[in-house]
């Protein structure tokens, strides 16, 4: 679409502190629609898109709003719920929209379903990332690289009490990466553990064999520690998101790049040129 082409700007919700996006106005740059726009992340994304000179917010939708308002969007961003996201994705892919997905809850069966929809929509790109924080991605990458050098590894994720899912998508992904690295190195995934008596949950949940512990605490946003232990030493990798603006550079990078990547991309790391 040309820079100055006019297209309808629709949306059922006003975006925090912004003029309600209604009526036809000229749109400059990539047209972006946001699903989950009233939520913690969705509202932050709307503000970030509005502040970006090369992007235009053309639709900001919440629960029950008509997805037809996304007709003008080149790229749709989804920060909704694990229950809602697959239906949104099917709709968007069938409508030929590129999608950036931050919503959690993606396991291998969901990704396979998504690949199937994308196979029938050549040229459409979807990027799914459990965490758009650059530092969070580095923490996950470092954890995977370190995993083979230690006897034990456990993950503690800490989040605000409003979070619906546990453990976090980031912790699940970290555990998968760590488990794969240890398996490739010929190591047992789980470290030594002599526990024979424990209260339910005291040793956390196992994700691909890695113990994962979830904390929900007022005052927190999103945090994670990967604890690695060996003979007489430990390594702790810690990441902290103190504010949801921490996710915005990764979301905006993904919005700008997703159209160049037909098919499914998993993880922001694919865009970061990491070794
Ligand atoms: N990848 C990443 O970097 C990050 C991912 N997340 C993930 O993003 C998701 C959202 O988190 P958060 O913003 O904190 O959650 P919130 O509960 O604050 O927001 C979710 C929003 O989704 C809306 N919603 C639910 N169903 C639909 C639907 N069918 N269509 C449109 N909107 C819908 C809700 O709308 P309504 O209010 O109208 O009911 C709600 O406002 C979670 O899965 C979380 O784990 C969070 C932070 C970073
Ligand atoms: O719900 C959140 O807040 C977050 N969700 C994502 C996750 O589940 O990993 C990313 C980040 O941890 C914040």
Short mmCIF file of C-alpha atoms and ligand atoms in Angstrom, two decimals:
data_model
loop_
_atom_site.label_atom_id
_atom_site.label_comp_id
_atom_site.label_asym_id
_atom_site.label_seq_id
_atom_site.Cartn_x
_atom_site.Cartn_y
_atom_site.Cartn_z
CA UNK A 1 0.00 0.00 0.00
CA UNK A 2 1.32 3.42 -0.88
CA UNK A 3 2.32 5.80 1.88
CA UNK A 4 -0.45 8.27 1.38
CA UNK A 5 -3.29 5.95 0.42
CA UNK A 6 -6.47 6.55 2.37
CA UNK A 7 -8.11 3.71 4.20
CA UNK A 8 -10.74 3.45 6.87
CA UNK A 9 -9.50 3.54 10.41
CA UNK A 10 -11.85 1.58 12.60
CA UNK A 11 -11.86 0.28 16.09
CA UNK A 12 -14.38 -0.27 18.80
CA UNK A 13 -12.26 0.99 21.66
CA UNK A 14 -10.47 4.23 22.30
CA UNK A 15 -6.80 3.62 22.98
CA UNK A 16 -5.49 4.91 26.30
CA UNK A 17 -5.34 8.64 26.18
CA UNK A 18 -5.62 8.71 22.42
CA UNK A 19 -8.25 9.98 20.03
CA UNK A 20 -10.74 7.17 19.29
CA UNK A 21 -9.69 5.58 16.00
CA UNK A 22 -12.85 6.06 13.96
CA UNK A 23 -13.63 7.57 10.60
CA UNK A 24 -11.65 7.59 7.36
CA UNK A 25 -8.30 9.35 7.55
CA UNK A 26 -5.18 9.01 5.41
CA UNK A 27 -2.91 6.22 6.67
CA UNK A 28 0.85 6.45 6.37
CA UNK A 29 3.05 3.36 6.62
CA UNK A 30 2.21 -0.18 7.66
CA UNK A 31 -1.37 -0.47 8.89
CA UNK A 32 -1.60 -2.32 12.20
CA UNK A 33 -4.60 -3.83 13.97
CA UNK A 34 -4.43 -4.90 17.61
CA UNK A 35 -6.47 -7.69 19.20
CA UNK A 36 -6.66 -7.48 22.99
CA UNK A 37 -6.37 -3.70 22.81
CA UNK A 38 -7.95 -3.08 26.23
CA UNK A 39 -5.48 -5.39 27.98
CA UNK A 40 -2.19 -4.66 29.72
CA UNK A 41 -0.09 -5.57 26.69
CA UNK A 42 -2.56 -4.62 23.95
CA UNK A 43 -2.95 -1.08 25.25
CA UNK A 44 0.83 -0.69 25.44
CA UNK A 45 1.17 -1.97 21.87
CA UNK A 46 -1.47 0.50 20.65
CA UNK A 47 0.47 3.37 22.22
CA UNK A 48 3.76 2.14 20.73
CA UNK A 49 2.26 1.79 17.24
CA UNK A 50 0.75 5.25 17.46
CA UNK A 51 4.15 6.67 18.44
CA UNK A 52 5.97 4.99 15.52
CA UNK A 53 6.27 7.20 12.44
CA UNK A 54 6.25 4.26 10.01
CA UNK A 55 3.21 2.49 11.52
CA UNK A 56 -0.45 3.41 11.73
CA UNK A 57 -3.00 2.00 14.17
CA UNK A 58 -6.10 1.21 12.12
CA UNK A 59 -8.05 -1.03 14.49
CA UNK A 60 -8.01 -1.64 18.23
CA UNK A 61 -10.30 -4.49 19.24
CA UNK A 62 -11.29 -6.24 22.43
CA UNK A 63 -13.61 -9.06 23.41
CA UNK A 64 -16.76 -9.17 21.31
CA UNK A 65 -15.65 -6.58 18.77
CA UNK A 66 -16.12 -7.25 15.05
CA UNK A 67 -12.92 -8.56 13.47
CA UNK A 68 -14.14 -7.08 10.20
CA UNK A 69 -12.56 -3.87 11.47
CA UNK A 70 -9.19 -5.52 10.72
CA UNK A 71 -9.89 -5.36 6.96
CA UNK A 72 -7.63 -2.33 6.60
CA UNK A 73 -4.71 -3.88 8.52
CA UNK A 74 -1.54 -5.17 6.90
CA UNK A 75 -0.38 -6.72 10.17
CA UNK A 76 -2.43 -7.83 13.17
CA UNK A 77 -0.93 -8.04 16.66
CA UNK A 78 -2.56 -10.48 19.11
CA UNK A 79 -2.19 -10.16 22.87
CA UNK A 80 -5.38 -11.86 24.03
CA UNK A 81 -5.71 -15.14 25.90
CA UNK A 82 -4.68 -18.73 25.21
CA UNK A 83 -8.40 -19.55 24.80
CA UNK A 84 -9.01 -16.84 22.19
CA UNK A 85 -5.83 -16.74 20.16
CA UNK A 86 -6.30 -19.75 17.86
CA UNK A 87 -9.68 -18.57 16.58
CA UNK A 88 -8.20 -15.12 15.98
CA UNK A 89 -5.27 -16.65 14.11
CA UNK A 90 -7.44 -18.79 11.87
CA UNK A 91 -9.52 -15.73 10.98
CA UNK A 92 -6.47 -13.57 10.28
CA UNK A 93 -4.60 -16.15 8.20
CA UNK A 94 -7.69 -16.89 6.12
CA UNK A 95 -8.11 -13.13 5.62
CA UNK A 96 -4.50 -12.90 4.38
CA UNK A 97 -3.24 -10.86 7.33
CA UNK A 98 0.28 -11.17 8.68
CA UNK A 99 0.16 -11.73 12.43
CA UNK A 100 2.49 -11.04 15.35
CA UNK A 101 1.45 -13.17 18.32
CA UNK A 102 2.53 -12.53 21.89
CA UNK A 103 -0.25 -14.50 23.51
CA UNK A 104 1.04 -17.56 25.34
CA UNK A 105 -0.22 -21.14 25.32
CA UNK A 106 1.49 -22.43 22.18
CA UNK A 107 2.44 -26.10 22.30
CA UNK A 108 3.52 -28.29 19.39
CA UNK A 109 -0.05 -29.36 18.42
CA UNK A 110 -1.09 -25.69 18.21
CA UNK A 111 1.93 -24.81 16.11
CA UNK A 112 1.17 -27.75 13.79
CA UNK A 113 -2.40 -26.53 13.35
CA UNK A 114 -1.10 -23.06 12.56
CA UNK A 115 1.35 -24.44 10.00
CA UNK A 116 -1.57 -26.21 8.34
CA UNK A 117 -3.53 -22.96 8.01
CA UNK A 118 -0.46 -21.18 6.68
CA UNK A 119 0.14 -23.88 4.06
CA UNK A 120 -3.21 -22.88 2.58
CA UNK A 121 -2.31 -19.17 2.65
CA UNK A 122 0.95 -18.72 0.74
CA UNK A 123 2.67 -15.42 1.40
CA UNK A 124 1.14 -14.92 4.84
CA UNK A 125 3.59 -14.67 7.74
CA UNK A 126 2.91 -15.39 11.42
CA UNK A 127 5.47 -14.77 14.15
CA UNK A 128 4.78 -16.32 17.55
CA UNK A 129 7.04 -15.32 20.43
CA UNK A 130 6.58 -16.12 24.12
CA UNK A 131 8.64 -13.08 25.04
CA UNK A 132 9.41 -9.94 23.02
CA UNK A 133 11.95 -8.59 25.48
CA UNK A 134 15.40 -8.59 23.88
CA UNK A 135 17.04 -9.23 27.25
CA UNK A 136 14.62 -12.08 27.90
CA UNK A 137 15.54 -13.68 24.59
CA UNK A 138 19.23 -13.34 25.46
CA UNK A 139 18.57 -14.93 28.87
CA UNK A 140 16.89 -17.91 27.17
CA UNK A 141 19.72 -18.21 24.66
CA UNK A 142 22.39 -18.05 27.35
CA UNK A 143 20.54 -20.65 29.42
CA UNK A 144 20.48 -23.07 26.52
CA UNK A 145 24.21 -22.53 25.89
CA UNK A 146 25.09 -23.00 29.55
CA UNK A 147 22.88 -26.03 30.16
CA UNK A 148 25.39 -28.72 29.22
CA UNK A 149 28.04 -27.49 31.65
CA UNK A 150 26.06 -28.17 34.85
CA UNK A 151 24.62 -31.07 36.84
CA UNK A 152 21.36 -29.34 37.72
CA UNK A 153 19.04 -26.76 36.24
CA UNK A 154 15.81 -25.31 37.61
CA UNK A 155 13.70 -22.33 36.52
CA UNK A 156 11.85 -19.82 38.69
CA UNK A 157 9.47 -17.45 36.93
CA UNK A 158 7.91 -14.54 38.84
CA UNK A 159 4.97 -12.49 37.57
CA UNK A 160 2.19 -10.07 38.49
CA UNK A 161 -0.84 -11.72 40.11
CA UNK A 162 -3.10 -10.89 37.13
CA UNK A 163 -1.37 -13.45 34.92
CA UNK A 164 -3.71 -16.24 33.78
CA UNK A 165 -1.26 -19.00 32.87
CA UNK A 166 1.39 -20.82 34.87
CA UNK A 167 4.11 -21.54 34.23
CA UNK A 168 4.78 -18.65 31.87
CA UNK A 169 5.32 -19.13 28.16
CA UNK A 170 8.86 -17.88 28.62
CA UNK A 171 9.60 -20.49 31.30
CA UNK A 172 8.13 -23.26 29.16
CA UNK A 173 10.22 -22.22 26.17
CA UNK A 174 13.37 -21.90 28.30
CA UNK A 175 12.81 -25.37 29.72
CA UNK A 176 12.36 -26.80 26.24
CA UNK A 177 15.57 -25.19 25.00
CA UNK A 178 17.54 -26.30 28.07
CA UNK A 179 16.17 -29.86 27.88
CA UNK A 180 17.03 -30.09 24.18
CA UNK A 181 20.57 -28.84 24.81
CA UNK A 182 21.15 -31.34 27.61
CA UNK A 183 19.73 -34.21 25.59
CA UNK A 184 21.92 -33.32 22.62
CA UNK A 185 24.92 -33.34 24.98
CA UNK A 186 23.96 -36.82 26.21
CA UNK A 187 23.06 -35.58 29.70
CA UNK A 188 20.03 -36.43 31.81
CA UNK A 189 17.64 -33.48 31.74
CA UNK A 190 16.89 -33.60 35.45
CA UNK A 191 19.64 -33.04 37.98
CA UNK A 192 20.28 -35.18 41.05
CA UNK A 193 17.34 -35.09 43.47
CA UNK A 194 17.02 -37.29 46.56
CA UNK A 195 13.55 -36.04 47.47
CA UNK A 196 11.37 -38.93 48.61
CA UNK A 197 8.70 -36.98 50.49
CA UNK A 198 7.26 -33.68 49.29
CA UNK A 199 4.04 -31.70 49.40
CA UNK A 200 2.32 -31.53 46.01
CA UNK A 201 3.91 -28.74 44.02
CA UNK A 202 6.85 -28.26 46.35
CA UNK A 203 9.27 -29.32 43.61
CA UNK A 204 7.47 -27.32 40.93
CA UNK A 205 6.10 -28.56 37.62
CA UNK A 206 8.21 -30.47 35.11
CA UNK A 207 8.47 -29.04 31.60
CA UNK A 208 10.33 -31.48 29.36
CA UNK A 209 11.85 -32.78 32.60
CA UNK A 210 13.06 -29.39 33.88
CA UNK A 211 11.62 -28.26 37.24
CA UNK A 212 9.77 -24.95 36.85
CA UNK A 213 8.46 -22.90 39.78
CA UNK A 214 5.91 -20.09 39.36
CA UNK A 215 5.60 -17.14 41.76
CA UNK A 216 2.71 -14.63 41.58
CA UNK A 217 3.39 -11.49 43.59
CA UNK A 218 1.91 -8.00 43.74
CA UNK A 219 4.40 -5.42 42.54
CA UNK A 220 6.05 -7.65 39.96
CA UNK A 221 5.76 -7.43 36.16
CA UNK A 222 7.70 -10.31 34.53
CA UNK A 223 10.90 -11.91 35.83
CA UNK A 224 12.77 -15.18 35.49
CA UNK A 225 15.77 -16.91 36.99
CA UNK A 226 17.50 -19.92 35.50
CA UNK A 227 19.54 -21.64 38.21
CA UNK A 228 22.40 -23.84 37.05
CA UNK A 229 24.47 -25.83 39.52
CA UNK A 230 27.65 -27.90 39.39
CA UNK A 231 30.47 -28.96 41.68
CA UNK A 232 30.93 -26.19 44.21
CA UNK A 233 29.48 -23.43 42.04
CA UNK A 234 26.27 -22.07 40.60
CA UNK A 235 25.32 -19.73 37.81
CA UNK A 236 22.13 -17.66 38.01
CA UNK A 237 20.78 -16.02 34.88
CA UNK A 238 18.14 -13.46 35.76
CA UNK A 239 15.93 -11.34 33.57
CA UNK A 240 13.60 -8.56 34.77
CA UNK A 241 10.91 -6.71 32.86
CA UNK A 242 10.02 -3.77 35.10
CA UNK A 243 7.64 -2.22 32.60
CA UNK A 244 5.68 -3.48 29.57
CA UNK A 245 7.51 -0.98 27.39
CA UNK A 246 10.36 -3.54 27.60
CA UNK A 247 8.46 -5.69 25.10
CA UNK A 248 7.79 -2.92 22.58
CA UNK A 249 11.06 -2.86 20.57
CA UNK A 250 10.62 -6.57 19.90
CA UNK A 251 6.95 -6.22 19.01
CA UNK A 252 7.60 -3.34 16.62
CA UNK A 253 10.56 -5.12 15.00
CA UNK A 254 8.31 -8.12 14.45
CA UNK A 255 5.54 -5.97 12.98
CA UNK A 256 8.05 -4.50 10.53
CA UNK A 257 9.55 -7.87 9.54
CA UNK A 258 6.71 -10.40 9.64
CA UNK A 259 5.54 -9.63 6.12
CA UNK A 260 8.98 -10.58 4.78
CA UNK A 261 8.77 -14.04 6.39
CA UNK A 262 5.97 -16.15 4.89
CA UNK A 263 4.99 -19.15 6.99
CA UNK A 264 5.57 -19.62 10.69
CA UNK A 265 8.39 -18.06 12.69
CA UNK A 266 8.74 -19.04 16.36
CA UNK A 267 10.67 -16.77 18.70
CA UNK A 268 12.00 -13.24 18.41
CA UNK A 269 15.52 -14.66 18.24
CA UNK A 270 14.95 -15.41 14.55
CA UNK A 271 15.03 -11.66 13.91
CA UNK A 272 18.01 -10.81 16.12
CA UNK A 273 20.87 -12.29 14.14
CA UNK A 274 22.19 -14.28 17.12
CA UNK A 275 24.93 -16.91 16.64
N1 LIG B 1 5.14 -12.36 24.24
C1 LIG B 1 5.36 -11.44 25.18
O1 LIG B 1 6.39 -10.74 25.18
C2 LIG B 1 4.32 -11.21 26.22
C3 LIG B 1 3.23 -12.02 26.26
N2 LIG B 1 2.24 -11.80 27.15
C4 LIG B 1 1.06 -12.64 27.00
O2 LIG B 1 0.07 -11.86 26.35
C5 LIG B 1 -1.22 -12.29 26.76
C6 LIG B 1 -2.00 -11.10 27.27
O3 LIG B 1 -1.41 -10.61 28.46
P1 LIG B 1 -2.01 -9.33 29.20
O4 LIG B 1 -2.08 -8.19 28.25
O5 LIG B 1 -1.27 -9.20 30.46
O6 LIG B 1 -3.50 -9.84 29.52
P2 LIG B 1 -4.81 -8.97 29.77
O7 LIG B 1 -5.76 -9.88 30.47
O8 LIG B 1 -4.46 -7.67 30.37
O9 LIG B 1 -5.35 -8.68 28.29
C7 LIG B 1 -5.94 -9.64 27.47
C8 LIG B 1 -6.99 -8.94 26.66
O10 LIG B 1 -7.45 -9.83 25.67
C9 LIG B 1 -8.79 -9.46 25.39
N3 LIG B 1 -9.46 -10.55 24.71
C10 LIG B 1 -9.85 -11.75 25.18
N4 LIG B 1 -10.42 -12.46 24.21
C11 LIG B 1 -10.39 -11.70 23.09
C12 LIG B 1 -10.81 -11.89 21.75
N5 LIG B 1 -11.40 -13.02 21.36
N6 LIG B 1 -10.63 -10.89 20.86
C13 LIG B 1 -10.07 -9.72 21.25
N7 LIG B 1 -9.62 -9.48 22.50
C14 LIG B 1 -9.80 -10.47 23.40
C15 LIG B 1 -9.39 -9.12 26.73
O11 LIG B 1 -10.39 -8.21 26.44
P3 LIG B 1 -11.51 -7.74 27.42
O12 LIG B 1 -10.77 -6.94 28.43
O13 LIG B 1 -12.40 -6.96 26.56
O14 LIG B 1 -12.11 -9.01 27.99
C16 LIG B 1 -8.22 -8.51 27.48
O15 LIG B 1 -8.28 -7.11 27.49
C17 LIG B 1 -0.97 -13.41 27.80
O16 LIG B 1 -1.02 -14.65 27.15
C18 LIG B 1 0.43 -13.11 28.29
O17 LIG B 1 1.08 -14.24 28.78
C19 LIG B 1 2.32 -10.80 28.06
C20 LIG B 1 3.41 -9.99 28.12
C21 LIG B 1 4.51 -10.12 27.20
O1 LIG B 2 1.70 -12.46 31.23
C1 LIG B 2 2.76 -11.78 31.24
O2 LIG B 2 2.86 -10.72 31.87
C2 LIG B 2 3.90 -12.25 30.48
N1 LIG B 2 3.74 -13.28 29.69
C3 LIG B 2 4.72 -13.87 28.87
C4 LIG B 2 5.01 -15.27 29.34
O3 LIG B 2 4.07 -15.98 29.77
O4 LIG B 2 6.16 -15.70 29.28
C5 LIG B 2 5.95 -13.01 28.71
C6 LIG B 2 6.34 -12.28 29.96
O5 LIG B 2 6.81 -13.20 30.87
C7 LIG B 2 5.17 -11.50 30.52
#
